[in-house]
Amino acid sequence: MSDEGHSSVPEASHPVQAGNEITRRDFLNEITLGALGIAGLGSVAVTYQFLSPNVLFEPSTTFRAGNPDLYPVHSVTFLQDQQVYIVRVPEGFYAVSAVCTHLGCVTQWKPDADMIACPCHGSKFKADGTKIEGPAPRPLPHFAISLTADGELLVDKLQNINFSQVLKV
Ligand code: FES
């Protein structure tokens, strides 16, 4: 009795063999489903990226430069975060770009030499941006400058203005 029981169990209904065959099939099915799932997620991500707006948030080109009284007459003040010089002369104010017109280096005001100098290739400019020497092809541009309703200087770096335009305060 015990022999019959032993001989029939391993051949017909051996749980390990049947389990192996089913497991392999299940494994392949799951691999396939997994691959399809990953491919599906990838295509959803690519589609989302394609459909989402490609907006570049840039800092504002207009900024307040504070009260005019902050700037003494005959002064050149470098505003590092804006890369602009606020120049005050007896006639009024102008705003000069601090970015060199040669290859875009940020220039430096040299009070001892009374000029703006570019550290990269040696261009030199007067305080009003006029080129003195060096490879820079153009003078430093002037930006539009005005007063806000509450009396602060307002510079618009998107608007270049003529050198002769001075904000009288
Ligand atoms: S970048 Fe200023 S001189 Fe070249």
Coordinates of N, CA, C and O and ligand atoms in Angstrom, one line a residue:
M1 N 0.8 -1.2 0.0 CA 0.0 0.0 0.0 C 0.9 1.3 0.0 O 0.6 2.2 -0.7
S2 N 1.9 1.1 0.8 CA 2.7 2.3 0.8 C 3.5 2.5 -0.4 O 3.8 3.6 -0.8
D3 N 3.8 1.3 -1.2 CA 4.5 1.4 -2.5 C 3.7 2.1 -3.5 O 4.1 2.9 -4.3
E4 N 2.4 1.7 -3.5 CA 1.5 2.4 -4.5 C 1.4 3.9 -4.3 O 1.4 4.7 -5.2
G5 N 1.3 4.2 -3.1 CA 1.2 5.6 -2.7 C 2.5 6.4 -3.2 O 2.4 7.4 -3.7
H6 N 3.6 5.7 -3.0 CA 4.9 6.4 -3.4 C 5.0 6.6 -4.9 O 5.5 7.6 -5.4
S7 N 4.6 5.5 -5.7 CA 4.8 5.5 -7.1 C 3.8 6.5 -7.8 O 4.2 7.1 -8.8
S8 N 2.6 6.6 -7.3 CA 1.7 7.5 -8.0 C 1.9 9.0 -7.7 O 1.7 9.9 -8.5
V9 N 2.4 9.3 -6.5 CA 2.5 10.7 -6.1 C 3.5 11.5 -7.0 O 3.3 12.5 -7.5
P10 N 4.8 10.9 -7.1 CA 5.8 11.7 -7.9 C 5.4 11.9 -9.4 O 5.7 12.9 -9.9
E11 N 4.8 10.9 -10.0 CA 4.6 11.0 -11.5 C 3.4 11.9 -11.8 O 3.6 12.8 -12.6
A12 N 2.3 11.6 -11.2 CA 1.1 12.3 -11.7 C 0.9 13.7 -11.1 O 0.5 14.6 -11.8
S13 N 1.0 13.7 -9.8 CA 0.7 15.0 -9.3 C 1.8 15.5 -8.4 O 1.6 15.9 -7.2
H14 N 3.0 15.5 -8.9 CA 4.1 16.1 -8.1 C 4.0 17.6 -8.0 O 4.1 18.3 -9.0
P15 N 3.8 18.1 -6.8 CA 3.5 19.5 -6.7 C 4.7 20.4 -7.1 O 4.6 21.5 -7.6
V16 N 6.0 19.8 -7.0 CA 7.1 20.6 -7.3 C 7.3 20.8 -8.8 O 7.5 21.9 -9.3
Q17 N 7.1 19.7 -9.6 CA 7.2 19.8 -11.0 C 6.1 20.7 -11.6 O 6.4 21.5 -12.4
A18 N 4.9 20.4 -11.2 CA 3.8 21.2 -11.7 C 4.0 22.7 -11.4 O 3.9 23.6 -12.2
G19 N 4.5 22.9 -10.2 CA 4.8 24.3 -9.7 C 5.9 24.9 -10.6 O 5.8 26.1 -10.9
N20 N 6.9 24.2 -10.9 CA 8.0 24.7 -11.7 C 7.5 25.2 -13.1 O 7.9 26.2 -13.6
E21 N 6.7 24.3 -13.8 CA 6.2 24.7 -15.1 C 5.4 25.9 -15.1 O 5.5 26.8 -15.8
I22 N 4.5 26.0 -14.1 CA 3.6 27.2 -14.0 C 4.4 28.4 -13.6 O 4.2 29.5 -14.1
T23 N 5.4 28.2 -12.7 CA 6.2 29.3 -12.3 C 7.0 29.9 -13.5 O 7.1 31.1 -13.6
R24 N 7.5 29.1 -14.3 CA 8.3 29.6 -15.5 C 7.4 30.4 -16.4 O 7.7 31.5 -16.9
R25 N 6.2 29.9 -16.6 CA 5.2 30.6 -17.5 C 4.8 31.9 -16.9 O 4.8 32.9 -17.5
D26 N 4.5 31.8 -15.6 CA 4.1 33.0 -14.8 C 5.3 34.0 -14.9 O 5.1 35.2 -15.0
F27 N 6.5 33.5 -14.7 CA 7.7 34.4 -14.7 C 7.8 35.1 -16.0 O 8.0 36.3 -16.1
L28 N 7.7 34.3 -17.1 CA 7.8 35.0 -18.5 C 6.6 36.0 -18.7 O 6.8 37.0 -19.2
N29 N 5.4 35.6 -18.2 CA 4.3 36.5 -18.3 C 4.6 37.8 -17.6 O 4.3 38.9 -18.0
E30 N 5.1 37.6 -16.4 CA 5.4 38.8 -15.5 C 6.5 39.7 -16.1 O 6.4 40.9 -16.0
I31 N 7.5 39.0 -16.7 CA 8.6 39.8 -17.3 C 8.0 40.6 -18.5 O 8.3 41.8 -18.6
T32 N 7.2 39.9 -19.3 CA 6.6 40.6 -20.4 C 5.7 41.8 -19.9 O 5.8 42.9 -20.5
L33 N 4.9 41.5 -18.9 CA 4.0 42.6 -18.4 C 4.9 43.7 -17.8 O 4.6 44.9 -18.0
G34 N 6.0 43.4 -17.1 CA 6.8 44.4 -16.5 C 7.5 45.2 -17.6 O 7.5 46.5 -17.5
A35 N 8.0 44.6 -18.7 CA 8.6 45.3 -19.8 C 7.6 46.3 -20.5 O 7.9 47.4 -20.8
L36 N 6.3 45.7 -20.6 CA 5.3 46.6 -21.2 C 5.0 47.8 -20.3 O 4.8 48.9 -20.8
G37 N 4.9 47.5 -19.0 CA 4.6 48.5 -18.1 C 5.7 49.6 -18.1 O 5.4 50.8 -18.1
I38 N 7.0 49.2 -18.1 CA 8.1 50.2 -18.1 C 8.0 51.0 -19.4 O 8.1 52.2 -19.4
A39 N 7.8 50.3 -20.5 CA 7.7 51.0 -21.8 C 6.5 52.0 -21.8 O 6.6 53.1 -22.3
G40 N 5.4 51.6 -21.2 CA 4.2 52.4 -21.1 C 4.5 53.7 -20.3 O 4.2 54.8 -20.6
L41 N 5.1 53.5 -19.1 CA 5.5 54.6 -18.2 C 6.4 55.6 -18.9 O 6.3 56.8 -18.8
G42 N 7.4 55.0 -19.7 CA 8.3 55.8 -20.4 C 7.6 56.7 -21.4 O 7.9 57.9 -21.5
S43 N 6.7 56.1 -22.1 CA 6.0 56.8 -23.2 C 5.1 57.9 -22.5 O 4.9 59.0 -23.1
V44 N 4.5 57.6 -21.4 CA 3.7 58.6 -20.7 C 4.6 59.7 -20.2 O 4.2 60.9 -20.4
A45 N 5.7 59.4 -19.7 CA 6.7 60.5 -19.3 C 7.1 61.4 -20.4 O 7.1 62.6 -20.3
V46 N 7.4 60.7 -21.6 CA 7.9 61.5 -22.7 C 6.7 62.4 -23.2 O 6.9 63.5 -23.6
T47 N 5.5 61.8 -23.3 CA 4.3 62.6 -23.7 C 4.1 63.7 -22.8 O 3.8 64.9 -23.3
Y48 N 4.2 63.5 -21.5 CA 3.9 64.6 -20.5 C 4.9 65.7 -20.7 O 4.6 66.9 -20.8
Q49 N 6.2 65.3 -20.9 CA 7.3 66.3 -21.1 C 7.0 67.1 -22.4 O 7.3 68.3 -22.5
F50 N 6.5 66.4 -23.4 CA 6.3 67.0 -24.7 C 5.1 68.0 -24.6 O 5.2 69.1 -25.2
L51 N 4.1 67.6 -23.9 CA 2.9 68.5 -23.8 C 3.0 69.6 -22.8 O 2.3 70.6 -22.9
S52 N 3.9 69.5 -21.8 CA 4.0 70.5 -20.8 C 4.7 71.7 -21.4 O 5.7 71.6 -22.2
P53 N 4.3 73.0 -21.0 CA 4.9 74.2 -21.6 C 6.4 74.3 -21.3 O 6.8 74.1 -20.2
N54 N 7.1 74.7 -22.3 CA 8.6 74.8 -22.2 C 8.9 76.3 -21.9 O 9.4 77.0 -22.7
V55 N 8.6 76.7 -20.6 CA 8.7 78.1 -20.3 C 10.1 78.3 -19.5 O 10.4 77.6 -18.7
L56 N 10.8 79.4 -19.9 CA 12.0 79.7 -19.2 C 11.8 81.0 -18.4 O 11.4 82.0 -19.0
F57 N 11.9 80.9 -17.1 CA 11.6 82.0 -16.2 C 12.9 82.8 -16.0 O 13.8 82.3 -15.4
E58 N 13.0 84.0 -16.6 CA 14.2 84.8 -16.5 C 13.9 86.0 -15.5 O 12.8 86.4 -15.4
P59 N 14.9 86.5 -14.9 CA 14.7 87.6 -14.0 C 14.2 88.8 -14.8 O 14.5 88.9 -16.0
S60 N 13.5 89.7 -14.1 CA 13.0 90.8 -14.7 C 14.1 91.7 -15.3 O 15.2 91.8 -14.7
T61 N 13.9 92.4 -16.4 CA 14.9 93.3 -16.9 C 14.7 94.7 -16.4 O 15.6 95.5 -16.6
T62 N 13.7 94.9 -15.7 CA 13.4 96.2 -15.0 C 13.7 96.1 -13.5 O 13.2 95.2 -12.9
F63 N 14.4 97.1 -13.0 CA 14.7 97.0 -11.5 C 14.7 98.4 -10.9 O 15.0 99.4 -11.6
R64 N 14.4 98.4 -9.7 CA 14.5 99.7 -8.9 C 15.9 99.8 -8.4 O 16.5 98.9 -7.8
A65 N 16.4 101.0 -8.5 CA 17.8 101.3 -8.1 C 17.8 102.1 -6.8 O 18.9 102.7 -6.5
G66 N 16.7 102.3 -6.2 CA 16.7 103.1 -4.9 C 16.5 104.5 -5.1 O 16.3 105.1 -6.2
N67 N 16.6 105.2 -4.0 CA 16.4 106.7 -4.0 C 17.5 107.4 -4.6 O 18.7 107.0 -4.4
P68 N 17.3 108.4 -5.4 CA 18.4 109.2 -6.0 C 19.4 109.7 -5.0 O 20.6 109.8 -5.3
D69 N 19.0 110.0 -3.8 CA 19.9 110.5 -2.8 C 21.0 109.5 -2.4 O 22.0 109.9 -1.7
L70 N 20.8 108.3 -2.7 CA 21.8 107.3 -2.4 C 23.1 107.5 -3.2 O 24.2 107.0 -2.8
Y71 N 23.0 108.2 -4.3 CA 24.1 108.4 -5.2 C 24.6 109.8 -5.2 O 24.0 110.7 -5.6
P72 N 25.8 110.0 -4.7 CA 26.4 111.4 -4.7 C 26.7 111.8 -6.1 O 26.9 111.0 -7.0
V73 N 26.7 113.1 -6.3 CA 27.1 113.7 -7.6 C 28.6 113.3 -7.9 O 29.4 113.2 -6.9
H74 N 28.9 113.0 -9.1 CA 30.2 112.6 -9.6 C 30.5 111.2 -9.0 O 31.6 110.9 -8.6
S75 N 29.5 110.3 -9.0 CA 29.7 109.0 -8.5 C 29.4 107.9 -9.5 O 28.5 108.2 -10.4
V76 N 30.1 106.8 -9.5 CA 29.8 105.7 -10.3 C 29.6 104.5 -9.4 O 30.5 104.1 -8.6
T77 N 28.4 103.9 -9.4 CA 28.1 102.9 -8.4 C 27.8 101.6 -9.2 O 26.9 101.6 -10.1
F78 N 28.5 100.5 -8.9 CA 28.3 99.3 -9.6 C 27.3 98.4 -8.8 O 27.4 98.2 -7.6
L79 N 26.2 98.1 -9.5 CA 25.2 97.2 -8.9 C 25.4 95.8 -9.4 O 25.1 95.5 -10.6
Q80 N 26.1 95.0 -8.6 CA 26.6 93.7 -9.0 C 25.5 92.8 -9.5 O 25.6 92.1 -10.5
D81 N 24.4 92.7 -8.7 CA 23.3 91.8 -9.1 C 22.7 92.1 -10.4 O 22.1 91.2 -11.1
Q82 N 22.7 93.4 -10.8 CA 22.1 93.8 -12.1 C 23.2 94.0 -13.2 O 22.9 94.2 -14.3
Q83 N 24.5 94.0 -12.8 CA 25.6 94.3 -13.7 C 25.4 95.6 -14.5 O 25.4 95.7 -15.7
V84 N 25.1 96.6 -13.7 CA 24.8 98.0 -14.2 C 25.6 99.0 -13.3 O 25.7 98.8 -12.1
Y85 N 26.1 100.0 -14.0 CA 26.6 101.2 -13.2 C 25.6 102.3 -13.2 O 25.0 102.6 -14.3
I86 N 25.3 102.8 -12.0 CA 24.5 104.0 -11.9 C 25.5 105.2 -11.8 O 26.3 105.2 -10.9
V87 N 25.4 106.0 -12.8 CA 26.4 107.1 -12.8 C 25.6 108.4 -12.6 O 24.6 108.7 -13.2
R88 N 26.1 109.2 -11.6 CA 25.4 110.5 -11.3 C 26.4 111.6 -11.6 O 27.6 111.6 -11.2
V89 N 26.0 112.5 -12.5 CA 26.8 113.6 -12.9 C 25.9 114.9 -12.5 O 24.8 114.7 -12.1
P90 N 26.5 116.1 -12.5 CA 25.7 117.2 -12.1 C 24.4 117.4 -12.9 O 23.4 117.9 -12.4
E91 N 24.4 116.9 -14.2 CA 23.2 117.1 -15.0 C 22.1 116.0 -14.6 O 20.9 116.2 -15.0
G92 N 22.5 114.9 -14.0 CA 21.5 113.9 -13.6 C 22.1 112.5 -13.6 O 23.2 112.3 -13.2
F93 N 21.2 111.5 -14.0 CA 21.6 110.1 -13.9 C 21.7 109.5 -15.3 O 20.9 109.8 -16.1
Y94 N 22.5 108.5 -15.4 CA 22.4 107.5 -16.5 C 22.8 106.1 -16.0 O 23.6 106.0 -15.0
A95 N 22.3 105.1 -16.6 CA 22.6 103.7 -16.2 C 23.4 103.1 -17.4 O 22.9 103.1 -18.5
V96 N 24.6 102.6 -17.0 CA 25.5 102.1 -18.0 C 25.6 100.6 -17.8 O 25.8 100.1 -16.7
S97 N 25.6 99.8 -18.9 CA 25.8 98.4 -18.8 C 27.2 98.1 -18.3 O 28.2 98.7 -18.8
A98 N 27.4 97.1 -17.5 CA 28.7 96.7 -17.0 C 29.2 95.5 -17.8 O 30.3 95.0 -17.6
V99 N 28.5 95.1 -18.8 CA 28.9 93.9 -19.6 C 29.7 94.4 -20.8 O 29.2 95.2 -21.7
C100 N 30.9 94.0 -21.0 CA 31.8 94.4 -22.0 C 31.2 94.0 -23.4 O 30.7 92.9 -23.6
T101 N 31.3 94.9 -24.3 CA 30.7 94.7 -25.7 C 31.7 93.8 -26.5 O 31.3 93.5 -27.7
H102 N 32.8 93.4 -26.0 CA 33.7 92.5 -26.7 C 33.2 91.1 -26.6 O 32.5 90.6 -27.6
L103 N 33.4 90.4 -25.5 CA 32.9 89.0 -25.4 C 32.1 88.8 -24.1 O 31.9 87.7 -23.7
G104 N 31.6 89.9 -23.6 CA 30.6 89.8 -22.5 C 31.2 89.7 -21.1 O 30.4 89.3 -20.2
C105 N 32.4 89.9 -20.8 CA 32.9 89.9 -19.5 C 32.3 91.1 -18.7 O 32.0 92.1 -19.2
V106 N 32.3 90.9 -17.4 CA 31.8 92.0 -16.5 C 32.9 92.9 -16.2 O 34.0 92.5 -15.7
T107 N 32.7 94.2 -16.5 CA 33.8 95.2 -16.3 C 33.9 95.6 -14.9 O 33.0 95.2 -14.1
Q108 N 34.9 96.4 -14.6 CA 35.1 96.9 -13.2 C 35.4 98.4 -13.3 O 36.1 98.9 -14.1
W109 N 34.8 99.1 -12.3 CA 35.0 100.5 -12.2 C 36.3 100.7 -11.4 O 36.5 100.1 -10.4
K110 N 37.2 101.5 -12.0 CA 38.5 101.8 -11.4 C 38.5 103.3 -11.0 O 38.9 104.1 -11.8
P111 N 38.1 103.6 -9.8 CA 38.0 105.0 -9.4 C 39.4 105.8 -9.5 O 39.4 106.9 -9.8
D112 N 40.5 105.1 -9.2 CA 41.8 105.8 -9.2 C 42.1 106.2 -10.6 O 42.7 107.3 -10.8
A113 N 41.7 105.4 -11.6 CA 42.0 105.7 -13.0 C 40.8 106.5 -13.7 O 40.9 106.8 -14.8
D114 N 39.8 106.6 -12.9 CA 38.5 107.2 -13.4 C 38.1 106.6 -14.7 O 37.8 107.3 -15.7
M115 N 38.0 105.3 -14.7 CA 37.6 104.6 -16.0 C 37.0 103.2 -15.6 O 37.2 102.7 -14.5
I116 N 36.3 102.6 -16.6 CA 35.8 101.3 -16.4 C 36.7 100.4 -17.3 O 37.1 100.7 -18.4
A117 N 37.2 99.3 -16.6 CA 38.2 98.4 -17.3 C 37.6 97.0 -17.4 O 36.9 96.5 -16.5
C118 N 37.9 96.3 -18.5 CA 37.5 94.9 -18.7 C 38.7 94.1 -18.3 O 39.8 94.2 -18.9
P119 N 38.5 93.1 -17.4 CA 39.6 92.3 -17.0 C 40.0 91.2 -18.0 O 41.0 90.6 -17.9
C120 N 39.2 91.0 -19.0 CA 39.4 89.9 -19.9 C 40.5 90.2 -21.0 O 41.5 89.5 -21.1
H121 N 40.2 91.2 -21.7 CA 41.2 91.5 -22.9 C 41.6 93.0 -22.9 O 42.1 93.5 -23.9
G122 N 41.3 93.7 -21.8 CA 41.9 95.0 -21.6 C 41.2 96.2 -22.2 O 41.7 97.3 -22.3
S123 N 39.9 96.0 -22.6 CA 39.2 97.2 -23.1 C 39.0 98.2 -21.9 O 38.8 97.8 -20.8
K124 N 39.0 99.4 -22.3 CA 38.8 100.5 -21.3 C 37.7 101.5 -21.8 O 37.6 101.7 -23.0
F125 N 37.0 101.9 -20.8 CA 35.8 102.8 -21.1 C 35.8 104.0 -20.2 O 36.3 103.8 -19.0
K126 N 35.3 105.1 -20.6 CA 35.1 106.2 -19.7 C 33.9 105.9 -18.8 O 33.1 104.9 -19.1
A127 N 33.6 106.7 -17.8 CA 32.5 106.4 -16.9 C 31.2 106.4 -17.6 O 30.2 105.8 -17.2
D128 N 31.1 107.2 -18.7 CA 29.8 107.2 -19.4 C 29.7 106.1 -20.4 O 28.8 106.0 -21.2
G129 N 30.7 105.2 -20.5 CA 30.7 104.0 -21.3 C 31.4 104.2 -22.7 O 31.5 103.2 -23.4
T130 N 31.8 105.4 -22.9 CA 32.6 105.6 -24.2 C 33.9 104.8 -24.2 O 34.6 104.8 -23.2
K131 N 34.1 104.2 -25.3 CA 35.3 103.3 -25.4 C 36.6 104.2 -25.5 O 36.6 105.2 -26.2
I132 N 37.6 103.8 -24.7 CA 38.9 104.5 -24.7 C 39.9 103.7 -25.6 O 40.5 104.2 -26.5
E133 N 40.0 102.4 -25.3 CA 40.9 101.5 -26.0 C 40.5 100.1 -25.8 O 39.7 99.7 -25.0
G134 N 41.1 99.2 -26.6 CA 40.9 97.7 -26.5 C 40.0 97.2 -27.6 O 39.6 97.9 -28.5
P135 N 39.8 95.9 -27.6 CA 39.1 95.2 -28.6 C 37.6 95.4 -28.7 O 36.9 94.9 -29.6
A136 N 37.0 96.0 -27.6 CA 35.5 96.1 -27.6 C 35.1 96.9 -28.8 O 35.6 98.0 -29.1
P137 N 34.1 96.4 -29.6 CA 33.7 97.0 -30.8 C 32.8 98.3 -30.6 O 32.7 99.1 -31.5
R138 N 32.2 98.3 -29.4 CA 31.2 99.4 -29.2 C 31.4 100.0 -27.8 O 31.9 99.3 -26.9
P139 N 30.8 101.1 -27.5 CA 30.8 101.6 -26.1 C 29.8 100.8 -25.3 O 29.0 100.0 -25.8
L140 N 29.9 101.0 -24.0 CA 28.9 100.3 -23.1 C 27.6 101.0 -23.3 O 27.5 102.2 -23.2
P141 N 26.5 100.2 -23.5 CA 25.2 100.9 -23.8 C 24.6 101.5 -22.5 O 24.9 101.1 -21.4
H142 N 23.8 102.5 -22.8 CA 23.0 103.1 -21.7 C 21.6 102.5 -21.7 O 21.0 102.3 -22.7
F143 N 21.1 102.3 -20.5 CA 19.8 101.7 -20.4 C 18.8 102.9 -20.0 O 19.2 103.8 -19.3
A144 N 17.5 102.7 -20.3 CA 16.5 103.7 -20.0 C 16.4 103.8 -18.5 O 16.4 102.7 -17.7
I145 N 16.4 105.0 -18.0 CA 16.3 105.2 -16.5 C 15.2 106.3 -16.3 O 15.2 107.2 -17.0
S146 N 14.4 106.0 -15.3 CA 13.3 107.0 -15.0 C 13.1 107.0 -13.5 O 13.8 106.3 -12.8
L147 N 12.1 107.7 -13.1 CA 11.7 107.8 -11.7 C 10.3 107.1 -11.5 O 9.4 107.3 -12.3
T148 N 10.2 106.3 -10.5 CA 8.9 105.7 -10.2 C 8.0 106.8 -9.5 O 8.4 107.9 -9.2
A149 N 6.7 106.4 -9.4 CA 5.8 107.4 -8.8 C 6.2 107.7 -7.3 O 5.9 108.8 -6.9
D150 N 6.8 106.8 -6.7 CA 7.3 107.1 -5.3 C 8.7 107.6 -5.2 O 9.4 107.6 -4.2
G151 N 9.3 108.0 -6.4 CA 10.5 108.7 -6.4 C 11.8 107.9 -6.4 O 12.9 108.4 -6.1
E152 N 11.7 106.6 -6.8 CA 12.9 105.8 -6.9 C 13.4 105.7 -8.3 O 12.6 105.8 -9.3
L153 N 14.7 105.4 -8.5 CA 15.2 105.2 -9.8 C 14.7 103.9 -10.4 O 14.7 102.9 -9.7
L154 N 14.3 103.9 -11.6 CA 13.9 102.7 -12.3 C 14.7 102.5 -13.6 O 14.7 103.3 -14.4
V155 N 15.3 101.3 -13.7 CA 16.2 101.0 -14.9 C 15.5 99.9 -15.7 O 15.1 98.9 -15.1
D156 N 15.5 100.1 -17.0 CA 15.0 99.1 -17.9 C 16.1 98.6 -18.8 O 16.5 99.3 -19.7
K157 N 16.6 97.4 -18.5 CA 17.8 96.9 -19.2 C 17.4 96.4 -20.6 O 18.3 96.1 -21.4
L158 N 16.1 96.4 -20.9 CA 15.7 96.0 -22.3 C 15.7 97.2 -23.3 O 15.7 97.0 -24.5
Q159 N 15.8 98.4 -22.7 CA 15.7 99.6 -23.6 C 17.1 100.3 -23.6 O 17.5 100.8 -22.5
N160 N 17.7 100.3 -24.7 CA 19.0 101.1 -24.8 C 18.6 102.5 -25.2 O 17.6 102.6 -26.1
I161 N 19.2 103.5 -24.7 CA 18.9 104.8 -25.0 C 20.2 105.6 -25.5 O 21.3 105.1 -25.3
N162 N 19.9 106.7 -26.1 CA 21.0 107.5 -26.6 C 21.9 108.0 -25.4 O 21.4 108.3 -24.3
F163 N 23.2 108.2 -25.7 CA 24.1 108.7 -24.7 C 23.8 110.1 -24.2 O 24.1 110.4 -23.1
S164 N 23.1 110.9 -25.0 CA 22.8 112.2 -24.6 C 21.6 112.3 -23.6 O 21.4 113.4 -23.0
Q165 N 20.9 111.2 -23.5 CA 19.7 111.3 -22.6 C 20.1 111.0 -21.2 O 20.7 110.0 -20.8
V166 N 19.9 112.0 -20.4 CA 20.2 112.0 -18.9 C 18.9 112.2 -18.1 O 18.1 113.1 -18.5
L167 N 18.8 111.5 -17.1 CA 17.6 111.7 -16.2 C 17.9 112.8 -15.3 O 18.7 112.7 -14.4
K168 N 17.1 113.9 -15.4 CA 17.3 115.0 -14.5 C 16.4 114.8 -13.3 O 15.3 114.5 -13.4
V169 N 17.0 115.0 -12.1 CA 16.3 114.8 -10.9 C 16.3 116.1 -10.1 O 17.3 116.7 -10.0
Ligands
FES1 S1 35.5 90.8 -23.1 FE1 36.1 92.8 -22.5 S2 37.8 93.1 -23.7 FE2 37.3 91.1 -24.3

